[in-house]
mmCIF file of C-alpha atoms in Angstrom:
data_model
loop_
_atom_site.group_PDB
_atom_site.id
_atom_site.type_symbol
_atom_site.label_atom_id
_atom_site.label_comp_id
_atom_site.label_asym_id
_atom_site.label_seq_id
_atom_site.Cartn_x
_atom_site.Cartn_y
_atom_site.Cartn_z
ATOM 1 C CA MET A 181 37.420 -9.061 40.252
ATOM 2 C CA ALA A 182 36.059 -7.599 42.936
ATOM 3 C CA ARG A 183 34.452 -9.752 45.244
ATOM 4 C CA THR A 184 31.794 -9.788 47.485
ATOM 5 C CA THR A 185 32.382 -9.793 51.386
ATOM 6 C CA ASP A 186 29.954 -10.352 53.708
ATOM 7 C CA SER A 187 29.340 -7.082 55.077
ATOM 8 C CA ASP A 188 27.405 -6.780 51.597
ATOM 9 C CA LEU A 189 23.775 -6.470 51.328
ATOM 10 C CA ALA A 190 21.933 -9.080 48.617
ATOM 11 C CA PRO A 191 19.820 -7.517 46.803
ATOM 12 C CA HIS A 192 16.446 -9.266 48.220
ATOM 13 C CA GLU A 193 17.717 -7.816 51.652
ATOM 14 C CA LEU A 194 17.068 -4.619 49.516
ATOM 15 C CA ARG A 195 13.970 -5.840 48.618
ATOM 16 C CA VAL A 196 13.187 -6.448 52.322
ATOM 17 C CA LEU A 197 13.878 -2.610 53.621
ATOM 18 C CA VAL A 198 11.934 -0.827 50.667
ATOM 19 C CA ALA A 199 8.765 -3.533 52.260
ATOM 20 C CA VAL A 200 8.752 -2.990 54.998
ATOM 21 C CA ALA A 201 8.997 0.881 54.331
ATOM 22 C CA ASP A 202 6.373 0.883 52.472
ATOM 23 C CA THR A 203 4.348 -1.586 54.316
ATOM 24 C CA GLY A 204 4.529 -0.169 57.749
ATOM 25 C CA GLY A 205 5.469 -3.869 58.607
ATOM 26 C CA PHE A 206 6.565 -6.340 59.265
ATOM 27 C CA SER A 207 4.299 -8.526 58.483
ATOM 28 C CA ALA A 208 2.773 -6.951 56.530
ATOM 29 C CA ALA A 209 5.512 -7.232 54.235
ATOM 30 C CA ALA A 210 6.106 -10.316 54.307
ATOM 31 C CA GLY A 211 2.575 -11.041 52.332
ATOM 32 C CA THR A 212 3.982 -8.567 49.984
ATOM 33 C CA LEU A 213 7.129 -10.423 49.865
ATOM 34 C CA GLY A 214 5.350 -14.347 50.377
ATOM 35 C CA LEU A 215 7.647 -14.298 53.243
ATOM 36 C CA THR A 216 7.407 -15.689 56.561
ATOM 37 C CA GLN A 217 7.049 -12.673 59.139
ATOM 38 C CA SER A 218 10.116 -14.324 61.028
ATOM 39 C CA ALA A 219 11.978 -14.055 57.271
ATOM 40 C CA VAL A 220 11.482 -10.582 56.981
ATOM 41 C CA SER A 221 12.539 -10.918 60.881
ATOM 42 C CA HIS A 222 15.948 -12.333 60.296
ATOM 43 C CA SER A 223 16.409 -10.258 57.039
ATOM 44 C CA VAL A 224 16.464 -6.867 58.457
ATOM 45 C CA ARG A 225 18.554 -7.954 62.184
ATOM 46 C CA GLY A 226 21.046 -9.328 59.550
ATOM 47 C CA SER A 227 20.703 -5.838 57.379
ATOM 48 C CA GLU A 228 21.118 -3.690 60.275
ATOM 49 C CA ARG A 229 23.914 -6.153 61.492
ATOM 50 C CA LYS A 230 25.805 -5.535 58.427
ATOM 51 C CA VAL A 231 25.301 -1.361 58.293
ATOM 52 C CA GLY A 232 26.309 -0.891 62.124
ATOM 53 C CA ALA A 233 22.744 0.569 62.284
ATOM 54 C CA VAL A 234 18.726 0.652 62.850
ATOM 55 C CA LEU A 235 16.869 0.639 60.119
ATOM 56 C CA PHE A 236 13.775 0.049 62.080
ATOM 57 C CA GLU A 237 11.904 1.500 65.497
ATOM 58 C CA ARG A 238 9.335 -1.318 66.699
ATOM 59 C CA GLY A 239 6.427 -1.304 68.219
ATOM 60 C CA ARG A 240 3.339 -2.237 68.291
ATOM 61 C CA ALA A 241 2.386 -0.366 65.512
ATOM 62 C CA GLY A 242 4.220 -1.251 62.748
ATOM 63 C CA ALA A 243 8.193 -0.511 62.438
ATOM 64 C CA ARG A 244 9.431 2.936 61.291
ATOM 65 C CA PRO A 245 12.591 3.504 59.829
ATOM 66 C CA THR A 246 14.958 5.442 61.505
ATOM 67 C CA PRO A 247 17.522 8.291 60.572
ATOM 68 C CA ALA A 248 19.410 6.111 59.085
ATOM 69 C CA GLY A 249 17.133 3.399 57.572
ATOM 70 C CA GLU A 250 15.266 6.741 55.542
ATOM 71 C CA LYS A 251 18.948 6.664 53.359
ATOM 72 C CA ALA A 252 19.427 3.103 53.871
ATOM 73 C CA VAL A 253 15.239 2.364 52.009
ATOM 74 C CA ALA A 254 16.336 5.846 49.489
ATOM 75 C CA HIS A 255 19.299 3.523 48.594
ATOM 76 C CA ALA A 256 17.744 0.614 47.851
ATOM 77 C CA ARG A 257 14.731 1.922 45.623
ATOM 78 C CA ARG A 258 17.705 3.545 44.126
ATOM 79 C CA ILE A 259 20.011 -0.116 43.578
ATOM 80 C CA LEU A 260 16.659 -1.981 42.792
ATOM 81 C CA ARG A 261 15.671 0.480 40.513
ATOM 82 C CA LEU A 262 19.125 -0.011 38.490
ATOM 83 C CA LEU A 263 19.467 -3.598 38.019
ATOM 84 C CA ASP A 264 16.249 -3.909 36.539
ATOM 85 C CA VAL A 265 17.330 -0.898 34.173
ATOM 86 C CA LEU A 266 20.241 -2.548 33.466
ATOM 87 C CA THR A 267 18.075 -5.905 32.454
ATOM 88 C CA ALA A 268 15.782 -3.854 30.744
ATOM 89 C CA GLU A 269 18.876 -2.083 28.899
ATOM 90 C CA ALA A 270 20.768 -5.312 28.012
ATOM 91 C CA ARG A 271 18.263 -7.121 27.132
ATOM 92 C CA GLY A 272 17.442 -3.992 25.146
ATOM 93 C CA ALA A 273 20.985 -3.505 23.383
ATOM 94 C CA ALA A 274 20.781 -8.143 22.489
ATOM 95 C CA ARG A 275 17.597 -7.728 20.514
ATOM 96 C CA SER A 276 18.875 -4.344 18.705
ATOM 97 C CA GLU A 277 15.212 -2.994 19.622
ATOM 98 C CA ALA A 278 13.957 0.423 21.193
ATOM 99 C CA ALA A 279 13.944 1.563 25.026
ATOM 100 C CA GLU A 280 11.130 -0.668 26.924
ATOM 101 C CA GLY A 281 9.847 -0.704 30.408
ATOM 102 C CA PRO A 282 8.431 1.300 32.935
ATOM 103 C CA LEU A 283 9.820 5.467 33.607
ATOM 104 C CA ARG A 284 8.029 6.436 37.334
ATOM 105 C CA ILE A 285 7.944 10.955 36.682
ATOM 106 C CA THR A 286 7.334 12.834 38.999
ATOM 107 C CA ALA A 287 5.686 16.417 37.866
ATOM 108 C CA PHE A 288 4.317 19.405 40.220
ATOM 109 C CA ARG A 289 0.351 20.237 38.664
ATOM 110 C CA SER A 290 0.455 22.487 36.340
ATOM 111 C CA ALA A 291 3.509 20.772 34.542
ATOM 112 C CA ALA A 292 1.671 17.912 34.549
ATOM 113 C CA LEU A 293 -1.466 19.045 32.887
ATOM 114 C CA HIS A 294 0.313 20.759 30.973
ATOM 115 C CA LEU A 295 3.950 19.834 30.199
ATOM 116 C CA LEU A 296 4.171 16.485 30.086
ATOM 117 C CA PRO A 297 0.482 15.381 28.131
ATOM 118 C CA PRO A 298 2.722 15.967 24.223
ATOM 119 C CA ALA A 299 5.856 14.766 25.737
ATOM 120 C CA LEU A 300 4.038 11.783 27.271
ATOM 121 C CA GLN A 301 2.219 11.657 23.228
ATOM 122 C CA ARG A 302 5.429 12.297 21.415
ATOM 123 C CA LEU A 303 6.637 9.516 23.611
ATOM 124 C CA ARG A 304 4.990 6.570 22.970
ATOM 125 C CA ALA A 305 4.498 7.128 19.404
ATOM 126 C CA ARG A 306 8.054 6.608 19.297
ATOM 127 C CA HIS A 307 9.091 3.960 22.288
ATOM 128 C CA PRO A 308 5.650 2.321 22.646
ATOM 129 C CA GLY A 309 8.088 -0.131 24.923
ATOM 130 C CA ILE A 310 8.093 2.278 27.268
ATOM 131 C CA GLU A 311 5.761 2.605 29.415
ATOM 132 C CA PRO A 312 5.156 6.197 31.912
ATOM 133 C CA ARG A 313 3.537 6.336 35.625
ATOM 134 C CA VAL A 314 3.553 9.764 36.352
ATOM 135 C CA ARG A 315 3.055 10.953 40.258
ATOM 136 C CA ILE A 316 1.863 14.979 40.561
ATOM 137 C CA VAL A 317 3.861 15.417 43.499
ATOM 138 C CA ARG A 318 2.848 19.595 45.463
ATOM 139 C CA GLU A 319 6.649 21.347 44.932
ATOM 140 C CA VAL A 320 6.567 22.345 47.915
ATOM 141 C CA GLY A 321 9.617 21.116 51.121
ATOM 142 C CA ARG A 322 11.215 18.256 49.447
ATOM 143 C CA GLY A 323 9.046 18.315 46.110
ATOM 144 C CA THR A 324 9.204 16.533 43.513
ATOM 145 C CA ALA A 325 13.211 16.174 43.458
ATOM 146 C CA GLY A 326 12.842 14.690 46.612
ATOM 147 C CA GLU A 327 10.812 12.180 45.130
ATOM 148 C CA VAL A 328 13.820 10.961 43.083
ATOM 149 C CA ALA A 329 15.850 11.612 46.032
ATOM 150 C CA ASP A 330 14.211 9.148 47.795
ATOM 151 C CA GLY A 331 13.684 6.484 44.871
ATOM 152 C CA LYS A 332 10.246 6.714 43.785
ATOM 153 C CA ALA A 333 10.771 8.304 40.934
ATOM 154 C CA ASP A 334 13.536 8.344 37.643
ATOM 155 C CA ILE A 335 12.256 11.972 36.855
ATOM 156 C CA ALA A 336 10.771 14.311 38.426
ATOM 157 C CA ILE A 337 9.993 17.803 36.452
ATOM 158 C CA ALA A 338 11.027 20.486 39.541
ATOM 159 C CA THR A 339 11.670 23.645 40.134
ATOM 160 C CA LEU A 340 15.146 24.434 39.628
ATOM 161 C CA GLY A 341 16.591 27.012 42.282
ATOM 162 C CA GLY A 342 14.047 26.944 44.663
ATOM 163 C CA SER A 343 14.115 26.661 48.745
ATOM 164 C CA ALA A 344 15.282 23.864 49.306
ATOM 165 C CA PRO A 345 19.261 22.255 47.797
ATOM 166 C CA LEU A 346 18.869 19.408 45.253
ATOM 167 C CA PRO A 347 19.770 16.571 47.312
ATOM 168 C CA PRO A 348 22.871 15.035 47.257
ATOM 169 C CA GLY A 349 23.631 12.113 43.938
ATOM 170 C CA LEU A 350 20.949 13.690 41.922
ATOM 171 C CA VAL A 351 20.852 15.656 38.877
ATOM 172 C CA ALA A 352 19.537 18.785 37.493
ATOM 173 C CA SER A 353 18.740 20.692 33.871
ATOM 174 C CA GLY A 354 16.712 22.768 32.819
ATOM 175 C CA LEU A 355 14.142 23.172 30.299
ATOM 176 C CA PHE A 356 12.634 27.179 30.683
ATOM 177 C CA GLU A 357 12.623 30.207 32.736
ATOM 178 C CA GLU A 358 9.296 29.862 33.458
ATOM 179 C CA PRO A 359 7.608 33.925 33.583
ATOM 180 C CA TYR A 360 4.815 35.570 36.275
ATOM 181 C CA ALA A 361 1.789 37.338 36.081
ATOM 182 C CA LEU A 362 -0.788 39.118 37.443
ATOM 183 C CA VAL A 363 -4.398 37.760 37.482
ATOM 184 C CA HIS A 364 -7.241 39.137 39.069
ATOM 185 C CA ALA A 365 -10.925 39.180 37.694
ATOM 186 C CA PRO A 366 -12.097 41.337 35.012
ATOM 187 C CA GLY A 367 -13.264 45.053 35.134
ATOM 188 C CA HIS A 368 -10.959 45.946 38.327
ATOM 189 C CA ALA A 369 -9.756 49.254 37.757
ATOM 190 C CA ALA A 370 -6.290 49.353 40.509
ATOM 191 C CA PRO A 371 -6.045 45.052 40.585
ATOM 192 C CA ARG A 372 -3.047 45.814 42.630
ATOM 193 C CA SER A 373 -4.959 47.194 45.211
ATOM 194 C CA LEU A 374 -7.013 44.125 45.057
ATOM 195 C CA PRO A 375 -5.708 41.040 48.373
ATOM 196 C CA LEU A 376 -3.706 39.070 47.865
ATOM 197 C CA VAL A 377 -4.585 34.937 47.261
ATOM 198 C CA ASP A 378 -1.295 32.295 47.805
ATOM 199 C CA TRP A 379 -0.899 28.505 47.814
ATOM 200 C CA ALA A 380 2.845 27.259 48.618
ATOM 201 C CA GLU A 381 4.758 26.584 46.016
ATOM 202 C CA ASN A 382 8.476 26.518 44.836
ATOM 203 C CA CYS A 383 10.238 29.085 43.791
ATOM 204 C CA GLY A 384 13.435 30.857 42.297
ATOM 205 C CA SER A 385 15.724 32.863 44.228
ATOM 206 C CA HIS A 386 14.453 35.511 41.482
ATOM 207 C CA THR A 387 11.296 34.743 42.380
ATOM 208 C CA ARG A 388 11.705 35.194 46.279
ATOM 209 C CA GLY A 389 14.133 38.925 45.156
ATOM 210 C CA TRP A 390 11.797 40.433 43.374
ATOM 211 C CA TRP A 391 8.959 40.107 45.399
ATOM 212 C CA ALA A 392 10.652 40.600 48.637
ATOM 213 C CA ALA A 393 11.067 44.400 46.677
ATOM 214 C CA GLN A 394 7.141 44.990 45.586
ATOM 215 C CA ASP A 395 5.520 47.535 48.745
ATOM 216 C CA TRP A 396 2.223 47.002 46.737
ATOM 217 C CA ILE A 397 2.030 42.643 47.092
ATOM 218 C CA PRO A 398 0.477 42.526 50.487
ATOM 219 C CA GLN A 399 0.286 39.587 53.434
ATOM 220 C CA ALA A 400 -1.526 36.127 51.719
ATOM 221 C CA THR A 401 -5.495 37.053 53.368
ATOM 222 C CA VAL A 402 -5.981 33.646 51.689
ATOM 223 C CA GLU A 403 -4.128 30.825 50.894
ATOM 224 C CA ALA A 404 -4.569 27.235 49.485
ATOM 225 C CA GLU A 405 -3.682 23.994 48.443
ATOM 226 C CA ASP A 406 -2.704 24.151 45.204
ATOM 227 C CA ASP A 407 -3.103 26.943 42.468
ATOM 228 C CA GLY A 408 -6.530 25.342 40.965
ATOM 229 C CA ALA A 409 -8.326 26.596 43.889
ATOM 230 C CA VAL A 410 -6.243 30.158 43.049
ATOM 231 C CA LEU A 411 -7.570 30.830 40.083
ATOM 232 C CA SER A 412 -10.859 29.531 41.441
ATOM 233 C CA LEU A 413 -10.650 32.500 44.420
ATOM 234 C CA VAL A 414 -9.972 34.546 42.275
ATOM 235 C CA SER A 415 -12.227 34.230 39.569
ATOM 236 C CA ALA A 416 -15.217 34.055 41.996
ATOM 237 C CA GLY A 417 -14.166 38.029 42.995
ATOM 238 C CA HIS A 418 -11.640 36.570 46.101
ATOM 239 C CA GLY A 419 -8.847 38.889 45.436
ATOM 240 C CA MET A 420 -5.638 39.351 42.811
ATOM 241 C CA ALA A 421 -2.595 36.084 42.939
ATOM 242 C CA ILE A 422 0.824 36.187 41.524
ATOM 243 C CA MET A 423 0.661 32.792 38.736
ATOM 244 C CA PRO A 424 3.616 31.657 37.115
ATOM 245 C CA ALA A 425 2.555 30.899 33.251
ATOM 246 C CA LEU A 426 1.887 27.312 33.239
ATOM 247 C CA SER A 427 -0.861 27.358 36.130
ATOM 248 C CA LEU A 428 -2.186 30.308 33.836
ATOM 249 C CA ALA A 429 -2.505 27.610 30.974
ATOM 250 C CA GLY A 430 -5.916 26.410 32.501
ATOM 251 C CA ALA A 431 -7.210 30.013 33.798
ATOM 252 C CA PRO A 432 -10.996 30.468 32.991
ATOM 253 C CA ALA A 433 -11.661 33.130 31.004
ATOM 254 C CA SER A 434 -13.646 34.317 33.697
ATOM 255 C CA VAL A 435 -10.021 36.170 35.021
ATOM 256 C CA ASP A 436 -7.733 39.003 33.426
ATOM 257 C CA VAL A 437 -4.343 38.635 33.097
ATOM 258 C CA ALA A 438 -1.737 41.133 33.355
ATOM 259 C CA ASP A 439 2.027 41.337 32.362
ATOM 260 C CA LEU A 440 4.078 42.550 34.846
ATOM 261 C CA GLY A 441 6.352 43.616 33.379
ATOM 262 C CA PRO A 442 10.166 43.728 31.431
ATOM 263 C CA ASP A 443 11.526 42.990 35.427
ATOM 264 C CA GLY A 444 9.227 40.601 36.146
ATOM 265 C CA PRO A 445 9.122 37.634 38.695
ATOM 266 C CA THR A 446 10.619 34.095 37.122
ATOM 267 C CA ARG A 447 11.118 30.318 37.805
ATOM 268 C CA GLN A 448 12.985 28.558 36.387
ATOM 269 C CA VAL A 449 11.424 24.558 35.043
ATOM 270 C CA GLY A 450 13.397 21.837 34.636
ATOM 271 C CA TYR A 451 13.987 17.425 35.441
ATOM 272 C CA VAL A 452 15.957 16.129 38.054
ATOM 273 C CA THR A 453 17.101 12.543 38.352
ATOM 274 C CA THR A 454 19.512 10.192 39.912
ATOM 275 C CA ALA A 455 23.889 10.699 38.131
ATOM 276 C CA GLU A 456 22.946 6.306 37.662
ATOM 277 C CA LEU A 457 20.151 7.362 35.422
ATOM 278 C CA ALA A 458 20.608 10.077 33.600
ATOM 279 C CA GLY A 459 22.143 7.847 30.368
ATOM 280 C CA SER A 460 19.743 5.057 30.480
ATOM 281 C CA THR A 461 17.378 4.781 27.942
ATOM 282 C CA VAL A 462 14.036 5.551 29.244
ATOM 283 C CA VAL A 463 14.868 8.816 31.292
ATOM 284 C CA ARG A 464 16.764 9.792 27.833
ATOM 285 C CA ALA A 465 14.285 10.062 25.617
ATOM 286 C CA LEU A 466 12.076 11.772 27.967
ATOM 287 C CA VAL A 467 14.134 14.020 27.935
ATOM 288 C CA ARG A 468 14.563 14.831 24.560
ATOM 289 C CA GLU A 469 10.708 15.046 24.348
ATOM 290 C CA LEU A 470 10.309 17.196 26.742
ATOM 291 C CA ARG A 471 12.392 19.778 25.046
ATOM 292 C CA ALA A 472 11.041 18.680 21.649
ATOM 293 C CA THR A 473 7.780 20.038 23.579
ATOM 294 C CA VAL A 474 9.539 23.061 24.731
ATOM 295 C CA THR A 475 10.614 24.475 21.148
ATOM 296 C CA ARG A 476 7.686 24.008 19.585
ATOM 297 C CA GLY A 477 5.693 26.118 22.459
ATOM 298 C CA VAL A 478 3.498 25.421 25.485
ATOM 299 C CA SER A 479 0.907 27.430 24.304
ATOM 300 C CA LEU A 480 -1.474 29.872 27.176
ATOM 301 C CA PRO A 481 -5.155 29.528 26.098
ATOM 302 C CA GLY A 482 -6.647 32.761 24.468
ATOM 303 C CA GLY A 483 -10.027 33.864 25.999
ATOM 304 C CA GLU A 484 -11.572 36.828 26.894
ATOM 305 C CA ALA A 485 -9.761 39.595 26.401
ATOM 306 C CA GLY A 486 -7.767 40.216 28.943
ATOM 307 C CA HIS A 487 -5.606 37.047 28.867
ATOM 308 C CA GLN A 488 -1.608 37.121 28.227
ATOM 309 C CA ARG A 489 -0.594 35.778 24.830
ATOM 310 C CA THR A 490 1.976 33.568 25.866
ATOM 311 C CA LYS A 491 4.646 31.041 24.269
ATOM 312 C CA LEU A 492 7.127 29.458 27.204
#
């Protein structure tokens, strides 16, 4: 039987590391945990001694994780979450009950608006004991997958094959291939000649390759923070945009949506979770409902005659 050693971090030490990272200081972490500041400081020093690395930079402004500390805190969050899942699933199995407990979900904006709601509706109906908690994160840089890697989410709705590689220890699976379309203000005879309105968002290699091969796409003259702002700008006549189908599910009647043809760009939308949580009942329950939602189809509203009617 395996035994703990003096170098093992105990759960209470992991909670201290997470609290210091979340609150930005030893004093604030002590208040959160109901400990004294000296107890928190002692715990962190003990953890650093066991790990063999400085985990926090101390200063007048508080405490900030070092690169080693960022990795330690991410692993601490994931380990603590696994302990919670272990307890919940063991109790559920002992009572022969359905899945229950919190389920932390992160998603980019258009997925949170149009893909998650029907999936969560069925999830709640079949598993009333599951408590979904949804955070919307911009799909740029590490995006939603980074939230899972950092232990802040159990599962992410993510763009797969994007500019950032999947962090170590995570697993991913596709849900559907999402087509892009051209959106512009109605009535324009040559929408491809309009200025480009764009925003930063992860996309797949196929999308990047297609984009690079199009000599008619100009440099963006307007850049927005999210796809909702892009639609508003296009609707007001500031240019055209090339957008994925989920973003266009909220397209107003004041824009037209044009198909980019059979060779048009697509991106793969899927989910990302940790290798450990992939088999948990709460994550598997959500995945089943996401796949059922995709199978049934996520419709884009018709609106004006120019709107493209697409099913994912």
